Amino acid sequence: MLDVMLPGVDGYSLQVKISQDPATKDLPIVVLTALEPSRTLFQKFPQVVGFMTKPFKPEDLLKTVQSAVERRAAS
């Protein structure tokens, strides 16, 4: 999970670093954001497998993560 608004670094910059590092470039990411327009920025990254808009219910987070895991296992 990657929060778009992190203290000291923005989530987009961190996602760029994650996608460029061979050790983490295939790591599936669920983006957490309070800003709906953030989706557009992150959609170009193939490892982004889901989005959650804050605030969210814990059960919705669980569904998003389960769906991402199932899609990953199927590919």
N, CA, C and O atoms as a Tinker XYZ file with bonds, in Angstrom:
   300  protein
     1  N      0.852000   -1.159000    0.000000    73     2
     2  CA     0.000000    0.000000    0.000000    64     1     3
     3  C      0.900000    1.224000    0.000000    63     2     4     5
     4  O      1.928000    1.271000    0.675000    81     3
     5  N      0.483000    2.206000   -0.774000    73     3     6
     6  CA     1.254000    3.442000   -0.900000    64     5     7
     7  C      0.321000    4.625000   -0.737000    63     6     8     9
     8  O     -0.605000    4.817000   -1.526000    81     7
     9  N      0.572000    5.411000    0.286000    73     7    10
    10  CA    -0.213000    6.618000    0.514000    64     9    11
    11  C      0.359000    7.727000   -0.357000    63    10    12    13
    12  O      1.573000    7.930000   -0.390000    81    11
    13  N     -0.500000    8.439000   -1.056000    73    11    14
    14  CA    -0.061000    9.514000   -1.943000    64    13    15
    15  C      0.587000   10.645000   -1.152000    63    14    16    17
    16  O      1.545000   11.259000   -1.619000    81    15
    17  N      0.075000   10.920000    0.029000    73    15    18
    18  CA     0.563000   12.055000    0.816000    64    17    19
    19  C      1.353000   11.550000    2.019000    63    18    20    21
    20  O      0.804000   11.354000    3.103000    81    19
    21  N      2.644000   11.345000    1.809000    73    19    22
    22  CA     3.530000   10.881000    2.869000    64    21    23
    23  C      4.334000   12.056000    3.421000    63    22    24    25
    24  O      4.642000   12.986000    2.676000    81    23
    25  N      4.676000   12.037000    4.695000    73    23    26
    26  CA     5.512000   13.110000    5.220000    64    25    27
    27  C      6.927000   13.017000    4.641000    63    26    28    29
    28  O      7.566000   11.967000    4.710000    81    27
    29  N      7.395000   14.100000    4.085000    73    27    30
    30  CA     8.764000   14.148000    3.579000    64    29    31
    31  C      8.950000   13.690000    2.145000    63    30    32    33
    32  O      9.975000   13.998000    1.538000    81    31
    33  N      7.996000   12.967000    1.584000    73    31    34
    34  CA     8.089000   12.520000    0.189000    64    33    35
    35  C      6.672000   12.307000   -0.328000    63    34    36    37
    36  O      5.797000   11.825000    0.391000    81    35
    37  N      6.466000   12.672000   -1.577000    73    35    38
    38  CA     5.132000   12.422000   -2.128000    64    37    39
    39  C      5.077000   11.006000   -2.693000    63    38    40    41
    40  O      6.088000   10.457000   -3.130000    81    39
    41  N      3.906000   10.440000   -2.675000    73    39    42
    42  CA     3.722000    9.067000   -3.117000    64    41    43
    43  C      4.101000    8.834000   -4.566000    63    42    44    45
    44  O      4.584000    7.758000   -4.919000    81    43
    45  N      3.885000    9.842000   -5.415000    73    43    46
    46  CA     4.228000    9.690000   -6.826000    64    45    47
    47  C      5.737000    9.503000   -6.989000    63    46    48    49
    48  O      6.175000    8.606000   -7.709000    81    47
    49  N      6.530000   10.341000   -6.328000    73    47    50
    50  CA     7.992000   10.219000   -6.417000    64    49    51
    51  C      8.461000    8.865000   -5.900000    63    50    52    53
    52  O      9.362000    8.250000   -6.471000    81    51
    53  N      7.851000    8.410000   -4.828000    73    51    54
    54  CA     8.204000    7.102000   -4.290000    64    53    55
    55  C      7.822000    5.993000   -5.266000    63    54    56    57
    56  O      8.574000    5.030000   -5.420000    81    55
    57  N      6.679000    6.107000   -5.922000    73    55    58
    58  CA     6.260000    5.106000   -6.902000    64    57    59
    59  C      7.233000    5.055000   -8.074000    63    58    60    61
    60  O      7.534000    3.973000   -8.578000    81    59
    61  N      7.726000    6.205000   -8.511000    73    59    62
    62  CA     8.725000    6.237000   -9.584000    64    61    63
    63  C      9.957000    5.449000   -9.150000    63    62    64    65
    64  O     10.476000    4.644000   -9.923000    81    63
    65  N     10.431000    5.669000   -7.931000    73    63    66
    66  CA    11.602000    4.942000   -7.426000    64    65    67
    67  C     11.325000    3.447000   -7.335000    63    66    68    69
    68  O     12.171000    2.635000   -7.708000    81    67
    69  N     10.153000    3.082000   -6.844000    73    67    70
    70  CA     9.782000    1.669000   -6.742000    64    69    71
    71  C      9.795000    1.015000   -8.120000    63    70    72    73
    72  O     10.287000   -0.102000   -8.274000    81    71
    73  N      9.260000    1.703000   -9.114000    73    71    74
    74  CA     9.159000    1.125000  -10.458000    64    73    75
    75  C     10.513000    1.031000  -11.155000    63    74    76    77
    76  O     10.659000    0.259000  -12.103000    81    75
    77  N     11.496000    1.793000  -10.711000    73    75    78
    78  CA    12.819000    1.774000  -11.340000    64    77    79
    79  C     13.795000    0.818000  -10.664000    63    78    80    81
    80  O     14.835000    0.498000  -11.240000    81    79
    81  N     13.488000    0.365000   -9.481000    73    79    82
    82  CA    14.374000   -0.519000   -8.737000    64    81    83
    83  C     14.071000   -1.971000   -9.116000    63    82    84    85
    84  O     12.942000   -2.426000   -8.938000    81    83
    85  N     15.059000   -2.701000   -9.633000    73    83    86
    86  CA    14.819000   -4.096000  -10.029000    64    85    87
    87  C     14.271000   -4.968000   -8.896000    63    86    88    89
    88  O     13.539000   -5.925000   -9.150000    81    87
    89  N     14.616000   -4.647000   -7.668000    73    87    90
    90  CA    14.156000   -5.453000   -6.527000    64    89    91
    91  C     12.686000   -5.220000   -6.203000    63    90    92    93
    92  O     12.055000   -6.071000   -5.577000    81    91
    93  N     12.123000   -4.075000   -6.620000    73    91    94
    94  CA    10.742000   -3.747000   -6.252000    64    93    95
    95  C      9.842000   -3.442000   -7.443000    63    94    96    97
    96  O      8.651000   -3.190000   -7.261000    81    95
    97  N     10.380000   -3.460000   -8.645000    73    95    98
    98  CA     9.600000   -3.015000   -9.811000    64    97    99
    99  C      8.364000   -3.868000  -10.097000    63    98   100   101
   100  O      7.439000   -3.399000  -10.760000    81    99
   101  N      8.333000   -5.097000   -9.617000    73    99   102
   102  CA     7.176000   -5.966000   -9.843000    64   101   103
   103  C      6.263000   -6.071000   -8.622000    63   102   104   105
   104  O      5.325000   -6.869000   -8.613000    81   103
   105  N      6.530000   -5.279000   -7.609000    73   103   106
   106  CA     5.734000   -5.277000   -6.386000    64   105   107
   107  C      4.352000   -4.692000   -6.661000    63   106   108   109
   108  O      4.252000   -3.558000   -7.128000    81   107
   109  N      3.280000   -5.442000   -6.382000    73   107   110
   110  CA     1.942000   -4.877000   -6.604000    64   109   111
   111  C      1.653000   -3.778000   -5.582000    63   110   112   113
   112  O      1.959000   -3.918000   -4.398000    81   111
   113  N      1.063000   -2.692000   -6.054000    73   111   114
   114  CA     0.825000   -1.515000   -5.219000    64   113   115
   115  C     -0.661000   -1.174000   -5.212000    63   114   116   117
   116  O     -1.303000   -1.135000   -6.262000    81   115
   117  N     -1.198000   -0.927000   -4.022000    73   115   118
   118  CA    -2.533000   -0.346000   -3.863000    64   117   119
   119  C     -2.302000    1.084000   -3.381000    63   118   120   121
   120  O     -1.686000    1.304000   -2.338000    81   119
   121  N     -2.795000    2.045000   -4.140000    73   119   122
   122  CA    -2.596000    3.457000   -3.833000    64   121   123
   123  C     -3.720000    3.950000   -2.929000    63   122   124   125
   124  O     -4.899000    3.730000   -3.207000    81   123
   125  N     -3.339000    4.617000   -1.845000    73   123   126
   126  CA    -4.290000    5.239000   -0.923000    64   125   127
   127  C     -4.243000    6.742000   -1.146000    63   126   128   129
   128  O     -3.167000    7.339000   -1.131000    81   127
   129  N     -5.401000    7.355000   -1.353000    73   127   130
   130  CA    -5.418000    8.790000   -1.616000    64   129   131
   131  C     -6.706000    9.437000   -1.130000    63   130   132   133
   132  O     -7.765000    8.811000   -1.099000    81   131
   133  N     -6.594000   10.681000   -0.759000    73   131   134
   134  CA    -7.777000   11.490000   -0.457000    64   133   135
   135  C     -8.121000   12.360000   -1.658000    63   134   136   137
   136  O     -9.141000   13.049000   -1.670000    81   135
   137  N     -7.253000   12.316000   -2.671000    73   135   138
   138  CA    -7.392000   13.167000   -3.853000    64   137   139
   139  C     -7.741000   12.324000   -5.071000    63   138   140   141
   140  O     -6.876000   11.626000   -5.600000    81   139
   141  N     -8.957000   12.372000   -5.514000    73   139   142
   142  CA    -9.413000   11.566000   -6.652000    64   141   143
   143  C     -8.551000   11.776000   -7.906000    63   142   144   145
   144  O     -8.289000   10.798000   -8.606000    81   143
   145  N     -8.098000   12.994000   -8.228000    73   143   146
   146  CA    -7.267000   13.170000   -9.429000    64   145   147
   147  C     -5.949000   12.398000   -9.392000    63   146   148   149
   148  O     -5.314000   12.235000  -10.434000    81   147
   149  N     -5.527000   11.927000   -8.244000    73   147   150
   150  CA    -4.279000   11.170000   -8.148000    64   149   151
   151  C     -4.323000    9.889000   -8.966000    63   150   152   153
   152  O     -3.280000    9.400000   -9.400000    81   151
   153  N     -5.498000    9.344000   -9.180000    73   151   154
   154  CA    -5.627000    8.106000   -9.964000    64   153   155
   155  C     -4.957000    8.242000  -11.328000    63   154   156   157
   156  O     -4.256000    7.333000  -11.772000    81   155
   157  N     -5.169000    9.359000  -11.981000    73   155   158
   158  CA    -4.621000    9.571000  -13.320000    64   157   159
   159  C     -3.100000    9.479000  -13.305000    63   158   160   161
   160  O     -2.510000    8.891000  -14.212000    81   159
   161  N     -2.469000   10.042000  -12.305000    73   159   162
   162  CA    -1.009000   10.004000  -12.213000    64   161   163
   163  C     -0.479000    8.588000  -12.071000    63   162   164   165
   164  O      0.555000    8.249000  -12.646000    81   163
   165  N     -1.175000    7.765000  -11.315000    73   163   166
   166  CA    -0.667000    6.440000  -10.987000    64   165   167
   167  C     -1.091000    5.353000  -11.971000    63   166   168   169
   168  O     -0.520000    4.263000  -11.953000    81   167
   169  N     -2.067000    5.614000  -12.821000    73   167   170
   170  CA    -2.574000    4.574000  -13.715000    64   169   171
   171  C     -1.545000    4.102000  -14.729000    63   170   172   173
   172  O     -1.681000    3.006000  -15.272000    81   171
   173  N     -0.528000    4.894000  -14.997000    73   171   174
   174  CA     0.476000    4.489000  -15.983000    64   173   175
   175  C      1.449000    3.440000  -15.452000    63   174   176   177
   176  O      2.204000    2.853000  -16.227000    81   175
   177  N      1.442000    3.199000  -14.156000    73   175   178
   178  CA     2.342000    2.214000  -13.571000    64   177   179
   179  C      1.672000    0.846000  -13.560000    63   178   180   181
   180  O      0.632000    0.677000  -12.924000    81   179
   181  N      2.252000   -0.137000  -14.256000    73   179   182
   182  CA     1.604000   -1.455000  -14.324000    64   181   183
   183  C      1.510000   -2.161000  -12.977000    63   182   184   185
   184  O      0.644000   -3.016000  -12.795000    81   183
   185  N      2.377000   -1.825000  -12.034000    73   183   186
   186  CA     2.319000   -2.503000  -10.738000    64   185   187
   187  C      1.233000   -1.949000   -9.824000    63   186   188   189
   188  O      0.976000   -2.524000   -8.766000    81   187
   189  N      0.589000   -0.845000  -10.205000    73   187   190
   190  CA    -0.530000   -0.324000   -9.415000    64   189   191
   191  C     -1.759000   -1.175000   -9.725000    63   190   192   193
   192  O     -2.277000   -1.162000  -10.842000    81   191
   193  N     -2.207000   -1.905000   -8.728000    73   191   194
   194  CA    -3.289000   -2.875000   -8.927000    64   193   195
   195  C     -4.605000   -2.442000   -8.301000    63   194   196   197
   196  O     -5.617000   -3.130000   -8.439000    81   195
   197  N     -4.598000   -1.306000   -7.616000    73   195   198
   198  CA    -5.833000   -0.838000   -7.005000    64   197   199
   199  C     -5.696000    0.549000   -6.423000    63   198   200   201
   200  O     -4.594000    1.045000   -6.188000    81   199
   201  N     -6.843000    1.163000   -6.197000    73   199   202
   202  CA    -6.913000    2.499000   -5.608000    64   201   203
   203  C     -7.927000    2.482000   -4.482000    63   202   204   205
   204  O     -8.964000    1.826000   -4.578000    81   203
   205  N     -7.627000    3.196000   -3.424000    73   203   206
   206  CA    -8.555000    3.385000   -2.315000    64   205   207
   207  C     -8.617000    4.878000   -2.043000    63   206   208   209
   208  O     -7.584000    5.528000   -1.879000    81   207
   209  N     -9.826000    5.420000   -1.994000    73   207   210
   210  CA   -10.001000    6.824000   -1.656000    64   209   211
   211  C    -10.309000    6.924000   -0.171000    63   210   212   213
   212  O    -11.239000    6.292000    0.331000    81   211
   213  N     -9.505000    7.738000    0.527000    73   211   214
   214  CA    -9.699000    7.921000    1.970000    64   213   215
   215  C    -10.826000    8.903000    2.225000    63   214   216   217
   216  O    -10.999000    9.850000    1.456000    81   215
   217  N    -11.581000    8.706000    3.263000    73   215   218
   218  CA   -11.542000    7.568000    4.183000    64   217   219
   219  C    -12.197000    6.345000    3.541000    63   218   220   221
   220  O    -13.039000    6.475000    2.654000    81   219
   221  N    -11.808000    5.183000    3.991000    73   219   222
   222  CA   -12.382000    3.947000    3.468000    64   221   223
   223  C    -12.655000    2.997000    4.624000    63   222   224   225
   224  O    -12.113000    3.146000    5.719000    81   223
   225  N    -13.494000    2.034000    4.356000    73   223   226
   226  CA   -13.834000    1.023000    5.362000    64   225   227
   227  C    -12.795000   -0.098000    5.299000    63   226   228   229
   228  O    -12.338000   -0.445000    4.209000    81   227
   229  N    -12.418000   -0.663000    6.428000    73   227   230
   230  CA   -11.449000   -1.758000    6.428000    64   229   231
   231  C    -11.857000   -2.908000    5.506000    63   230   232   233
   232  O    -11.006000   -3.509000    4.851000    81   231
   233  N    -13.142000   -3.212000    5.455000    73   231   234
   234  CA   -13.581000   -4.321000    4.594000    64   233   235
   235  C    -13.387000   -3.991000    3.111000    63   234   236   237
   236  O    -13.156000   -4.893000    2.304000    81   235
   237  N    -13.477000   -2.707000    2.744000    73   235   238
   238  CA   -13.216000   -2.317000    1.355000    64   237   239
   239  C    -11.734000   -2.467000    1.019000    63   238   240   241
   240  O    -11.381000   -2.867000   -0.090000    81   239
   241  N    -10.878000   -2.147000    1.974000    73   239   242
   242  CA    -9.444000   -2.343000    1.775000    64   241   243
   243  C     -9.145000   -3.824000    1.595000    63   242   244   245
   244  O     -8.379000   -4.201000    0.709000    81   243
   245  N     -9.738000   -4.652000    2.421000    73   243   246
   246  CA    -9.533000   -6.094000    2.317000    64   245   247
   247  C     -9.976000   -6.608000    0.951000    63   246   248   249
   248  O     -9.271000   -7.410000    0.339000    81   247
   249  N    -11.131000   -6.161000    0.466000    73   247   250
   250  CA   -11.617000   -6.576000   -0.854000    64   249   251
   251  C    -10.662000   -6.147000   -1.959000    63   250   252   253
   252  O    -10.401000   -6.913000   -2.887000    81   251
   253  N    -10.143000   -4.933000   -1.867000    73   251   254
   254  CA    -9.218000   -4.431000   -2.884000    64   253   255
   255  C     -7.932000   -5.246000   -2.900000    63   254   256   257
   256  O     -7.436000   -5.602000   -3.969000    81   255
   257  N     -7.394000   -5.541000   -1.734000    73   255   258
   258  CA    -6.164000   -6.326000   -1.651000    64   257   259
   259  C     -6.410000   -7.758000   -2.124000    63   258   260   261
   260  O     -5.588000   -8.317000   -2.850000    81   259
   261  N     -7.527000   -8.356000   -1.724000    73   259   262
   262  CA    -7.845000   -9.717000   -2.172000    64   261   263
   263  C     -7.982000   -9.774000   -3.685000    63   262   264   265
   264  O     -7.490000  -10.708000   -4.318000    81   263
   265  N     -8.638000   -8.798000   -4.261000    73   263   266
   266  CA    -8.803000   -8.742000   -5.709000    64   265   267
   267  C     -7.449000   -8.616000   -6.405000    63   266   268   269
   268  O     -7.207000   -9.268000   -7.420000    81   267
   269  N     -6.578000   -7.786000   -5.864000    73   267   270
   270  CA    -5.244000   -7.611000   -6.445000    64   269   271
   271  C     -4.445000   -8.906000   -6.378000    63   270   272   273
   272  O     -3.762000   -9.267000   -7.337000    81   271
   273  N     -4.527000   -9.601000   -5.256000    73   271   274
   274  CA    -3.810000  -10.868000   -5.094000    64   273   275
   275  C     -4.346000  -11.906000   -6.078000    63   274   276   277
   276  O     -3.568000  -12.635000   -6.692000    81   275
   277  N     -5.656000  -11.978000   -6.232000    73   275   278
   278  CA    -6.258000  -12.940000   -7.159000    64   277   279
   279  C     -5.857000  -12.647000   -8.601000    63   278   280   281
   280  O     -5.544000  -13.568000   -9.355000    81   279
   281  N     -5.864000  -11.373000   -8.990000    73   279   282
   282  CA    -5.447000  -11.012000  -10.355000    64   281   283
   283  C     -3.984000  -11.355000  -10.581000    63   282   284   285
   284  O     -3.604000  -11.835000  -11.649000    81   283
   285  N     -3.176000  -11.106000   -9.574000    73   283   286
   286  CA    -1.741000  -11.390000   -9.676000    64   285   287
   287  C     -1.510000  -12.896000   -9.814000    63   286   288   289
   288  O     -0.680000  -13.326000  -10.615000    81   287
   289  N     -2.233000  -13.690000   -9.044000    73   287   290
   290  CA    -2.083000  -15.145000   -9.089000    64   289   291
   291  C     -2.545000  -15.714000  -10.426000    63   290   292   293
   292  O     -2.011000  -16.719000  -10.895000    81   291
   293  N     -3.534000  -15.074000  -11.034000    73   291   294
   294  CA    -4.072000  -15.556000  -12.305000    64   293   295
   295  C     -3.167000  -15.220000  -13.490000    63   294   296   297
   296  O     -3.291000  -15.826000  -14.554000    81   295
   297  N     -2.271000  -14.271000  -13.314000    73   295   298
   298  CA    -1.412000  -13.870000  -14.451000    64   297   299
   299  C     -0.113000  -14.623000  -14.489000    63   298   300
   300  O      0.706000  -14.396000  -15.379000    81   299
